[in-house]
PDB file of C-alpha atoms in Angstrom:
ATOM      1  CA  MET A   1     -46.777 -24.245  -4.615  1.00  0.00           C
ATOM      2  CA  SER A   2     -44.739 -25.367  -7.616  1.00  0.00           C
ATOM      3  CA  SER A   3     -44.965 -28.901  -8.959  1.00  0.00           C
ATOM      4  CA  ASN A   4     -41.323 -29.391  -8.016  1.00  0.00           C
ATOM      5  CA  ASN A   5     -42.079 -28.583  -4.365  1.00  0.00           C
ATOM      6  CA  VAL A   6     -45.013 -30.987  -4.403  1.00  0.00           C
ATOM      7  CA  LYS A   7     -42.696 -33.731  -5.686  1.00  0.00           C
ATOM      8  CA  ILE A   8     -40.220 -32.980  -2.916  1.00  0.00           C
ATOM      9  CA  ILE A   9     -42.934 -33.206  -0.245  1.00  0.00           C
ATOM     10  CA  THR A  10     -44.297 -36.386  -1.795  1.00  0.00           C
ATOM     11  CA  SER A  11     -40.837 -37.957  -1.827  1.00  0.00           C
ATOM     12  CA  GLY A  12     -40.311 -36.847   1.758  1.00  0.00           C
ATOM     13  CA  PHE A  13     -43.473 -38.640   2.863  1.00  0.00           C
ATOM     14  CA  GLU A  14     -42.351 -41.733   0.965  1.00  0.00           C
ATOM     15  CA  ALA A  15     -39.056 -41.749   2.852  1.00  0.00           C
ATOM     16  CA  PHE A  16     -40.756 -41.115   6.199  1.00  0.00           C
ATOM     17  CA  LEU A  17     -43.362 -43.850   5.710  1.00  0.00           C
ATOM     18  CA  ASN A  18     -40.702 -46.255   4.508  1.00  0.00           C
ATOM     19  CA  THR A  19     -38.567 -45.589   7.603  1.00  0.00           C
ATOM     20  CA  LEU A  20     -41.512 -46.188   9.944  1.00  0.00           C
ATOM     21  CA  VAL A  21     -42.483 -49.417   8.179  1.00  0.00           C
ATOM     22  CA  LYS A  22     -38.907 -50.719   8.246  1.00  0.00           C
ATOM     23  CA  HIS A  23     -38.929 -50.265  12.021  1.00  0.00           C
ATOM     24  CA  GLY A  24     -42.204 -52.170  12.371  1.00  0.00           C
ATOM     25  CA  GLU A  25     -44.401 -49.111  12.930  1.00  0.00           C
ATOM     26  CA  VAL A  26     -46.886 -49.903  10.175  1.00  0.00           C
ATOM     27  CA  ASP A  27     -49.973 -48.699  12.045  1.00  0.00           C
ATOM     28  CA  PHE A  28     -48.289 -45.415  12.954  1.00  0.00           C
ATOM     29  CA  ALA A  29     -47.236 -44.976   9.322  1.00  0.00           C
ATOM     30  CA  ARG A  30     -50.869 -45.609   8.359  1.00  0.00           C
ATOM     31  CA  GLU A  31     -52.036 -42.865  10.746  1.00  0.00           C
ATOM     32  CA  ILE A  32     -49.538 -40.396   9.279  1.00  0.00           C
ATOM     33  CA  PHE A  33     -50.610 -41.365   5.774  1.00  0.00           C
ATOM     34  CA  GLU A  34     -54.311 -40.882   6.464  1.00  0.00           C
ATOM     35  CA  SER A  35     -53.802 -37.615   8.360  1.00  0.00           C
ATOM     36  CA  PHE A  36     -51.594 -35.852   5.828  1.00  0.00           C
ATOM     37  CA  LEU A  37     -52.184 -37.480   2.437  1.00  0.00           C
ATOM     38  CA  LEU A  38     -55.817 -38.533   2.208  1.00  0.00           C
ATOM     39  CA  PRO A  39     -58.214 -35.897   0.823  1.00  0.00           C
ATOM     40  CA  GLU A  40     -60.336 -34.165   3.485  1.00  0.00           C
ATOM     41  CA  PRO A  41     -63.679 -35.652   2.304  1.00  0.00           C
ATOM     42  CA  MET A  42     -62.157 -39.131   2.401  1.00  0.00           C
ATOM     43  CA  ARG A  43     -60.874 -38.604   5.953  1.00  0.00           C
ATOM     44  CA  LYS A  44     -64.384 -37.626   7.035  1.00  0.00           C
ATOM     45  CA  ILE A  45     -65.823 -40.736   5.414  1.00  0.00           C
ATOM     46  CA  ARG A  46     -63.215 -42.941   7.077  1.00  0.00           C
ATOM     47  CA  VAL A  47     -64.398 -42.065  10.591  1.00  0.00           C
ATOM     48  CA  ILE A  48     -67.964 -43.143   9.839  1.00  0.00           C
ATOM     49  CA  GLU A  49     -67.506 -46.888  10.167  1.00  0.00           C
ATOM     50  CA  SER A  50     -71.205 -47.647   9.858  1.00  0.00           C
ATOM     51  CA  LYS A  51     -71.267 -46.684   6.193  1.00  0.00           C
ATOM     52  CA  PRO A  52     -70.711 -49.680   3.882  1.00  0.00           C
ATOM     53  CA  LYS A  53     -67.842 -49.329   1.435  1.00  0.00           C
ATOM     54  CA  GLN A  54     -66.213 -51.446  -1.192  1.00  0.00           C
ATOM     55  CA  ARG A  55     -64.239 -53.835   0.983  1.00  0.00           C
ATOM     56  CA  MET A  56     -62.111 -56.902   0.409  1.00  0.00           C
ATOM     57  CA  GLN A  57     -63.161 -59.287   3.177  1.00  0.00           C
ATOM     58  CA  LEU A  58     -61.139 -62.258   4.335  1.00  0.00           C
ATOM     59  CA  SER A  59     -63.775 -64.881   5.101  1.00  0.00           C
ATOM     60  CA  ASN A  60     -64.612 -68.096   3.261  1.00  0.00           C
ATOM     61  CA  GLU A  61     -63.781 -66.222   0.088  1.00  0.00           C
ATOM     62  CA  VAL A  62     -62.722 -62.720  -0.850  1.00  0.00           C
ATOM     63  CA  LYS A  63     -65.918 -60.793  -1.363  1.00  0.00           C
ATOM     64  CA  VAL A  64     -66.345 -57.358  -2.885  1.00  0.00           C
ATOM     65  CA  MET A  65     -69.185 -55.324  -1.458  1.00  0.00           C
ATOM     66  CA  LYS A  66     -70.773 -52.598  -3.533  1.00  0.00           C
ATOM     67  CA  LEU A  67     -69.957 -48.973  -2.910  1.00  0.00           C
ATOM     68  CA  GLU A  68     -72.654 -46.843  -1.375  1.00  0.00           C
ATOM     69  CA  ALA A  69     -72.859 -43.306  -2.675  1.00  0.00           C
ATOM     70  CA  THR A  70     -70.734 -41.020  -0.510  1.00  0.00           C
ATOM     71  CA  SER A  71     -70.007 -37.336  -0.257  1.00  0.00           C
ATOM     72  CA  TYR A  72     -66.591 -37.884  -1.769  1.00  0.00           C
ATOM     73  CA  SER A  73     -66.302 -36.989  -5.446  1.00  0.00           C
ATOM     74  CA  THR A  74     -63.788 -35.982  -8.063  1.00  0.00           C
ATOM     75  CA  LYS A  75     -64.996 -32.409  -7.681  1.00  0.00           C
ATOM     76  CA  ASP A  76     -64.096 -32.489  -3.989  1.00  0.00           C
ATOM     77  CA  GLN A  77     -60.676 -33.886  -4.775  1.00  0.00           C
ATOM     78  CA  GLN A  78     -59.963 -31.224  -7.387  1.00  0.00           C
ATOM     79  CA  GLN A  79     -61.113 -28.298  -5.238  1.00  0.00           C
ATOM     80  CA  GLN A  80     -58.342 -25.703  -5.218  1.00  0.00           C
ATOM     81  CA  PRO A  81     -56.963 -24.401  -1.920  1.00  0.00           C
ATOM     82  CA  PRO A  82     -56.948 -20.634  -1.219  1.00  0.00           C
ATOM     83  CA  TYR A  83     -54.122 -18.645  -2.748  1.00  0.00           C
ATOM     84  CA  GLY A  84     -50.929 -19.073  -0.767  1.00  0.00           C
ATOM     85  CA  ALA A  85     -52.209 -22.079   1.164  1.00  0.00           C
ATOM     86  CA  LEU A  86     -50.121 -25.219   1.342  1.00  0.00           C
ATOM     87  CA  LYS A  87     -51.347 -27.710  -1.227  1.00  0.00           C
ATOM     88  CA  ARG A  88     -51.853 -31.186   0.161  1.00  0.00           C
ATOM     89  CA  PRO A  89     -49.865 -33.750  -1.875  1.00  0.00           C
ATOM     90  CA  SER A  90     -51.940 -36.499  -3.452  1.00  0.00           C
ATOM     91  CA  PRO A  91     -51.458 -40.082  -2.270  1.00  0.00           C
ATOM     92  CA  SER A  92     -49.516 -42.108  -4.814  1.00  0.00           C
ATOM     93  CA  THR A  93     -49.192 -45.763  -5.706  1.00  0.00           C
ATOM     94  CA  ARG A  94     -45.798 -45.693  -3.979  1.00  0.00           C
ATOM     95  CA  HIS A  95     -47.325 -44.449  -0.695  1.00  0.00           C
ATOM     96  CA  PHE A  96     -49.876 -47.250  -0.705  1.00  0.00           C
ATOM     97  CA  ASN A  97     -47.281 -49.847  -1.691  1.00  0.00           C
ATOM     98  CA  ILE A  98     -45.075 -48.975   1.267  1.00  0.00           C
ATOM     99  CA  LEU A  99     -47.978 -49.654   3.628  1.00  0.00           C
ATOM    100  CA  LEU A 100     -49.129 -52.776   1.784  1.00  0.00           C
ATOM    101  CA  GLY A 101     -45.594 -54.156   1.907  1.00  0.00           C
ATOM    102  CA  GLY A 102     -45.497 -53.439   5.631  1.00  0.00           C
ATOM    103  CA  TYR A 103     -48.766 -55.257   6.233  1.00  0.00           C
ATOM    104  CA  SER A 104     -47.509 -58.202   4.192  1.00  0.00           C
ATOM    105  CA  LYS A 105     -44.464 -58.523   6.456  1.00  0.00           C
ATOM    106  CA  SER A 106     -46.436 -58.012   9.673  1.00  0.00           C
ATOM    107  CA  TYR A 107     -48.939 -60.637   8.494  1.00  0.00           C
ATOM    108  CA  GLN A 108     -46.161 -63.177   7.945  1.00  0.00           C
ATOM    109  CA  SER A 109     -44.648 -62.366  11.344  1.00  0.00           C
ATOM    110  CA  ALA A 110     -47.998 -62.621  13.113  1.00  0.00           C
ATOM    111  CA  LEU A 111     -48.747 -65.895  11.332  1.00  0.00           C
ATOM    112  CA  LEU A 112     -45.411 -67.311  12.471  1.00  0.00           C
ATOM    113  CA  ARG A 113     -46.077 -66.188  16.046  1.00  0.00           C
ATOM    114  CA  SER A 114     -49.487 -67.843  15.908  1.00  0.00           C
ATOM    115  CA  LYS A 115     -48.003 -71.113  14.661  1.00  0.00           C
ATOM    116  CA  ASN A 116     -45.300 -70.998  17.328  1.00  0.00           C
ATOM    117  CA  ALA A 117     -47.893 -70.398  20.030  1.00  0.00           C
ATOM    118  CA  ILE A 118     -49.955 -73.360  18.800  1.00  0.00           C
ATOM    119  CA  PHE A 119     -46.826 -75.521  18.698  1.00  0.00           C
ATOM    120  CA  GLN A 120     -45.995 -74.578  22.279  1.00  0.00           C
ATOM    121  CA  ASP A 121     -49.535 -75.253  23.418  1.00  0.00           C
ATOM    122  CA  VAL A 122     -49.654 -78.668  21.782  1.00  0.00           C
ATOM    123  CA  ASN A 123     -46.216 -79.778  22.882  1.00  0.00           C
ATOM    124  CA  GLY A 124     -46.100 -77.981  26.226  1.00  0.00           C
ATOM    125  CA  THR A 125     -42.603 -76.744  25.444  1.00  0.00           C
ATOM    126  CA  SER A 126     -40.869 -73.424  25.070  1.00  0.00           C
ATOM    127  CA  ASN A 127     -37.520 -72.454  23.617  1.00  0.00           C
ATOM    128  CA  LYS A 128     -35.691 -69.388  22.420  1.00  0.00           C
ATOM    129  CA  ASN A 129     -37.002 -69.786  18.880  1.00  0.00           C
ATOM    130  CA  THR A 130     -40.652 -69.601  19.893  1.00  0.00           C
ATOM    131  CA  LEU A 131     -42.745 -67.061  21.697  1.00  0.00           C
ATOM    132  CA  ASN A 132     -42.937 -67.334  25.464  1.00  0.00           C
ATOM    133  CA  PHE A 133     -46.150 -65.523  26.358  1.00  0.00           C
ATOM    134  CA  GLU A 134     -45.442 -65.892  30.080  1.00  0.00           C
ATOM    135  CA  SER A 135     -42.539 -63.455  29.733  1.00  0.00           C
ATOM    136  CA  ARG A 136     -44.704 -60.784  28.128  1.00  0.00           C
ATOM    137  CA  ASP A 137     -46.986 -58.224  29.785  1.00  0.00           C
ATOM    138  CA  ASP A 138     -50.586 -59.089  30.617  1.00  0.00           C
ATOM    139  CA  GLU A 139     -52.069 -57.260  27.642  1.00  0.00           C
ATOM    140  CA  ALA A 140     -49.834 -59.093  25.149  1.00  0.00           C
ATOM    141  CA  VAL A 141     -50.611 -62.438  26.799  1.00  0.00           C
ATOM    142  CA  SER A 142     -54.363 -61.890  26.756  1.00  0.00           C
ATOM    143  CA  LYS A 143     -54.509 -60.725  23.157  1.00  0.00           C
ATOM    144  CA  PRO A 144     -51.602 -61.628  20.845  1.00  0.00           C
ATOM    145  CA  ILE A 145     -51.554 -60.081  17.375  1.00  0.00           C
ATOM    146  CA  ASP A 146     -53.837 -61.975  15.008  1.00  0.00           C
ATOM    147  CA  HIS A 147     -52.501 -62.391  11.470  1.00  0.00           C
ATOM    148  CA  LEU A 148     -56.040 -62.085  10.125  1.00  0.00           C
ATOM    149  CA  VAL A 149     -56.266 -58.616  11.641  1.00  0.00           C
ATOM    150  CA  GLU A 150     -53.205 -57.598   9.619  1.00  0.00           C
ATOM    151  CA  ALA A 151     -54.833 -58.988   6.471  1.00  0.00           C
ATOM    152  CA  ARG A 152     -58.017 -57.010   7.077  1.00  0.00           C
ATOM    153  CA  LYS A 153     -55.998 -53.819   7.528  1.00  0.00           C
ATOM    154  CA  ALA A 154     -54.402 -54.391   4.134  1.00  0.00           C
ATOM    155  CA  TYR A 155     -57.766 -55.055   2.493  1.00  0.00           C
ATOM    156  CA  LYS A 156     -59.193 -51.865   4.005  1.00  0.00           C
ATOM    157  CA  LEU A 157     -56.224 -49.981   2.608  1.00  0.00           C
ATOM    158  CA  LEU A 158     -56.996 -51.499  -0.773  1.00  0.00           C
ATOM    159  CA  ASP A 159     -60.553 -50.198  -0.413  1.00  0.00           C
ATOM    160  CA  ILE A 160     -59.234 -46.661  -0.078  1.00  0.00           C
ATOM    161  CA  MET A 161     -56.859 -47.114  -2.986  1.00  0.00           C
ATOM    162  CA  LEU A 162     -59.667 -48.262  -5.275  1.00  0.00           C
ATOM    163  CA  GLU A 163     -62.133 -45.680  -3.991  1.00  0.00           C
ATOM    164  CA  ILE A 164     -59.961 -42.657  -4.730  1.00  0.00           C
ATOM    165  CA  GLY A 165     -58.703 -44.060  -8.027  1.00  0.00           C
ATOM    166  CA  VAL A 166     -55.017 -44.610  -7.283  1.00  0.00           C
ATOM    167  CA  PRO A 167     -53.715 -47.192  -9.791  1.00  0.00           C
ATOM    168  CA  LEU A 168     -52.187 -50.451  -8.611  1.00  0.00           C
ATOM    169  CA  ASP A 169     -49.008 -51.993  -9.960  1.00  0.00           C
ATOM    170  CA  GLY A 170     -47.185 -55.308  -9.775  1.00  0.00           C
ATOM    171  CA  PHE A 171     -45.826 -54.597  -6.295  1.00  0.00           C
ATOM    172  CA  SER A 172     -49.349 -53.885  -5.022  1.00  0.00           C
ATOM    173  CA  LEU A 173     -50.507 -57.258  -6.281  1.00  0.00           C
ATOM    174  CA  SER A 174     -47.444 -59.081  -4.958  1.00  0.00           C
ATOM    175  CA  SER A 175     -48.004 -57.684  -1.456  1.00  0.00           C
ATOM    176  CA  LEU A 176     -51.715 -58.497  -1.450  1.00  0.00           C
ATOM    177  CA  MET A 177     -51.072 -62.082  -2.565  1.00  0.00           C
ATOM    178  CA  SER A 178     -49.582 -62.768   0.880  1.00  0.00           C
ATOM    179  CA  PHE A 179     -53.055 -62.876   2.459  1.00  0.00           C
ATOM    180  CA  PRO A 180     -55.452 -65.251   0.602  1.00  0.00           C
ATOM    181  CA  SER A 181     -55.620 -68.770   2.009  1.00  0.00           C
ATOM    182  CA  THR A 182     -57.826 -70.573  -0.532  1.00  0.00           C
ATOM    183  CA  THR A 183     -57.907 -70.927  -4.307  1.00  0.00           C
ATOM    184  CA  GLU A 184     -61.181 -68.994  -4.408  1.00  0.00           C
ATOM    185  CA  GLN A 185     -59.724 -66.084  -2.443  1.00  0.00           C
ATOM    186  CA  ILE A 186     -56.636 -65.908  -4.664  1.00  0.00           C
ATOM    187  CA  THR A 187     -58.648 -65.940  -7.887  1.00  0.00           C
ATOM    188  CA  ALA A 188     -61.226 -63.422  -6.634  1.00  0.00           C
ATOM    189  CA  LEU A 189     -58.526 -61.022  -5.450  1.00  0.00           C
ATOM    190  CA  TRP A 190     -56.509 -61.317  -8.669  1.00  0.00           C
ATOM    191  CA  LYS A 191     -59.522 -60.751 -10.922  1.00  0.00           C
ATOM    192  CA  ARG A 192     -60.705 -57.818  -8.798  1.00  0.00           C
ATOM    193  CA  ILE A 193     -57.315 -56.109  -8.945  1.00  0.00           C
ATOM    194  CA  GLU A 194     -56.467 -56.858 -12.590  1.00  0.00           C
ATOM    195  CA  PRO A 195     -58.683 -54.123 -14.138  1.00  0.00           C
ATOM    196  CA  GLU A 196     -57.162 -51.539 -11.768  1.00  0.00           C
ATOM    197  CA  LEU A 197     -53.535 -52.172 -12.764  1.00  0.00           C
ATOM    198  CA  ASN A 198     -51.693 -49.349 -14.512  1.00  0.00           C
ATOM    199  CA  THR A 199     -49.540 -51.732 -16.562  1.00  0.00           C
ATOM    200  CA  ASP A 200     -49.149 -55.373 -17.519  1.00  0.00           C
ATOM    201  CA  LEU A 201     -47.963 -57.648 -14.756  1.00  0.00           C
ATOM    202  CA  ASN A 202     -44.238 -58.273 -14.539  1.00  0.00           C
ATOM    203  CA  PRO A 203     -42.669 -61.675 -13.754  1.00  0.00           C
ATOM    204  CA  ALA A 204     -42.320 -60.796 -10.063  1.00  0.00           C
ATOM    205  CA  ALA A 205     -46.080 -60.217  -9.766  1.00  0.00           C
ATOM    206  CA  TYR A 206     -46.865 -63.431 -11.620  1.00  0.00           C
ATOM    207  CA  ARG A 207     -44.470 -65.312  -9.360  1.00  0.00           C
ATOM    208  CA  SER A 208     -46.382 -64.064  -6.314  1.00  0.00           C
ATOM    209  CA  ILE A 209     -49.613 -65.487  -7.767  1.00  0.00           C
ATOM    210  CA  ILE A 210     -47.924 -68.814  -8.562  1.00  0.00           C
ATOM    211  CA  THR A 211     -46.558 -68.946  -5.026  1.00  0.00           C
ATOM    212  CA  ALA A 212     -49.999 -68.184  -3.581  1.00  0.00           C
ATOM    213  CA  TYR A 213     -51.622 -71.015  -5.533  1.00  0.00           C
ATOM    214  CA  GLY A 214     -48.803 -73.351  -4.544  1.00  0.00           C
ATOM    215  CA  ARG A 215     -49.257 -72.373  -0.907  1.00  0.00           C
ATOM    216  CA  VAL A 216     -52.848 -73.662  -0.971  1.00  0.00           C
ATOM    217  CA  GLY A 217     -51.914 -76.811  -2.911  1.00  0.00           C
ATOM    218  CA  ASP A 218     -53.424 -75.784  -6.261  1.00  0.00           C
ATOM    219  CA  ALA A 219     -50.727 -76.977  -8.675  1.00  0.00           C
ATOM    220  CA  SER A 220     -53.000 -76.785 -11.713  1.00  0.00           C
ATOM    221  CA  SER A 221     -53.804 -73.090 -11.249  1.00  0.00           C
ATOM    222  CA  ALA A 222     -50.134 -72.350 -10.585  1.00  0.00           C
ATOM    223  CA  SER A 223     -49.263 -73.951 -13.916  1.00  0.00           C
ATOM    224  CA  VAL A 224     -51.939 -71.964 -15.753  1.00  0.00           C
ATOM    225  CA  VAL A 225     -50.549 -68.710 -14.314  1.00  0.00           C
ATOM    226  CA  PHE A 226     -47.044 -69.763 -15.381  1.00  0.00           C
ATOM    227  CA  GLU A 227     -48.268 -70.217 -18.946  1.00  0.00           C
ATOM    228  CA  GLU A 228     -49.878 -66.770 -18.916  1.00  0.00           C
ATOM    229  CA  MET A 229     -46.651 -65.266 -17.546  1.00  0.00           C
ATOM    230  CA  VAL A 230     -44.653 -66.786 -20.404  1.00  0.00           C
ATOM    231  CA  ARG A 231     -47.199 -65.540 -22.926  1.00  0.00           C
ATOM    232  CA  VAL A 232     -47.242 -61.975 -21.535  1.00  0.00           C
ATOM    233  CA  CYS A 233     -43.611 -61.575 -20.453  1.00  0.00           C
ATOM    234  CA  GLY A 234     -41.854 -63.684 -23.086  1.00  0.00           C
ATOM    235  CA  ASN A 235     -38.325 -64.755 -22.221  1.00  0.00           C
ATOM    236  CA  ARG A 236     -38.458 -62.857 -18.910  1.00  0.00           C
ATOM    237  CA  GLY A 237     -41.097 -65.367 -17.827  1.00  0.00           C
ATOM    238  CA  ARG A 238     -38.760 -68.279 -18.591  1.00  0.00           C
ATOM    239  CA  SER A 239     -35.975 -67.279 -16.234  1.00  0.00           C
ATOM    240  CA  ILE A 240     -34.487 -69.728 -13.752  1.00  0.00           C
ATOM    241  CA  GLU A 241     -36.171 -67.834 -10.919  1.00  0.00           C
ATOM    242  CA  CYS A 242     -39.584 -68.241 -12.561  1.00  0.00           C
ATOM    243  CA  TRP A 243     -39.057 -71.961 -13.114  1.00  0.00           C
ATOM    244  CA  ASN A 244     -37.898 -72.397  -9.516  1.00  0.00           C
ATOM    245  CA  VAL A 245     -41.042 -70.683  -8.216  1.00  0.00           C
ATOM    246  CA  LEU A 246     -43.178 -72.995 -10.337  1.00  0.00           C
ATOM    247  CA  LEU A 247     -41.300 -76.057  -9.106  1.00  0.00           C
ATOM    248  CA  GLY A 248     -41.801 -74.896  -5.539  1.00  0.00           C
ATOM    249  CA  ALA A 249     -45.528 -74.470  -6.149  1.00  0.00           C
ATOM    250  CA  LEU A 250     -45.846 -77.892  -7.779  1.00  0.00           C
ATOM    251  CA  ALA A 251     -43.947 -79.587  -4.987  1.00  0.00           C
ATOM    252  CA  TYR A 252     -45.783 -77.899  -2.150  1.00  0.00           C
ATOM    253  CA  ARG A 253     -47.092 -80.691   0.082  1.00  0.00           C
ATOM    254  CA  ARG A 254     -50.697 -80.234   1.136  1.00  0.00           C
ATOM    255  CA  ASP A 255     -52.293 -82.630   3.604  1.00  0.00           C
ATOM    256  CA  GLY A 256     -56.030 -83.242   3.790  1.00  0.00           C
ATOM    257  CA  GLU A 257     -58.082 -82.819   6.926  1.00  0.00           C
ATOM    258  CA  ASP A 258     -58.294 -86.590   7.286  1.00  0.00           C
ATOM    259  CA  GLY A 259     -54.496 -86.873   7.177  1.00  0.00           C
ATOM    260  CA  SER A 260     -54.380 -88.170   3.608  1.00  0.00           C
ATOM    261  CA  GLU A 261     -52.049 -86.497   1.147  1.00  0.00           C
ATOM    262  CA  VAL A 262     -53.937 -84.467  -1.433  1.00  0.00           C
ATOM    263  CA  LEU A 263     -50.985 -83.768  -3.716  1.00  0.00           C
ATOM    264  CA  ASP A 264     -48.606 -86.515  -4.810  1.00  0.00           C
ATOM    265  CA  VAL A 265     -45.590 -84.246  -4.917  1.00  0.00           C
ATOM    266  CA  GLU A 266     -43.187 -86.066  -7.192  1.00  0.00           C
ATOM    267  CA  ASN A 267     -45.727 -87.356  -9.702  1.00  0.00           C
ATOM    268  CA  ALA A 268     -47.645 -84.068  -9.891  1.00  0.00           C
ATOM    269  CA  ALA A 269     -44.497 -81.989 -10.384  1.00  0.00           C
ATOM    270  CA  ALA A 270     -43.098 -84.346 -13.004  1.00  0.00           C
ATOM    271  CA  SER A 271     -46.396 -84.525 -14.888  1.00  0.00           C
ATOM    272  CA  GLN A 272     -46.961 -80.763 -14.948  1.00  0.00           C
ATOM    273  CA  MET A 273     -43.361 -80.046 -15.945  1.00  0.00           C
ATOM    274  CA  VAL A 274     -43.597 -82.435 -18.879  1.00  0.00           C
ATOM    275  CA  LYS A 275     -46.799 -80.771 -20.055  1.00  0.00           C
ATOM    276  CA  LEU A 276     -45.309 -77.290 -19.818  1.00  0.00           C
ATOM    277  CA  THR A 277     -42.022 -78.120 -21.559  1.00  0.00           C
ATOM    278  CA  THR A 278     -43.676 -80.077 -24.373  1.00  0.00           C
ATOM    279  CA  GLY A 279     -46.520 -77.600 -24.858  1.00  0.00           C
ATOM    280  CA  ASP A 280     -49.147 -80.234 -24.111  1.00  0.00           C
ATOM    281  CA  SER A 281     -50.767 -78.405 -21.195  1.00  0.00           C
ATOM    282  CA  THR A 282     -54.473 -78.956 -20.890  1.00  0.00           C
ATOM    283  CA  TYR A 283     -56.310 -78.644 -17.594  1.00  0.00           C
TER     284      TYR A 283
END
């Protein structure tokens, strides 16, 4: 098969996966991806769940477990098919990104549903803007989609991506930054992914990290990432959009478990902004 035909098939799978994800069929898109694009040795490994693999785990922190030697190797991947046989297209960064983006959206949707369900339970109310589990079938009522399940699916997909050596890019990082819920998780995930990137981060990727730190109330780390973005991206890192993301991160209100406010929004934002604009930023 010519390289041009391989590109056409690869692009066709991209379009197909993208269509499925846009219609909310992320898991089905994942099945298609694994059936037709993953190398045969990798598909065999995937069905043996008892074997430990490198895995990003969403627990108290993002942990990276060591890879156990497997039967999958570069030699297996490069094995040539018989003459005249259809060559299986290799999975690309774009294929993985489509699925990661889908899991990011499904995670946000599941998280919103979970919050709505908690709100209903606490307040004993229901309206058209929140889920009404009584109107759903028994299976959906007994086991609503857990946002953490969506996060674990994305981390498992990242395992595969790292294991077969597909490079990550800024979009990969931006999608994955939707899932961490603590400063430690964000930092561990970022530092694990950074060596695997095929290029320097762009402002959009940096903004996703700033947003993630802001989401957990870590204004200091958000400011440090902003400084790195300016240093790496130059004027592109000083755009209005970048400043707005930083302001949003600095002003993100985070309440402590005892009800006390951890972050003094106005004072923290003003203080950090002064440090950044005057160059006197020490943390």
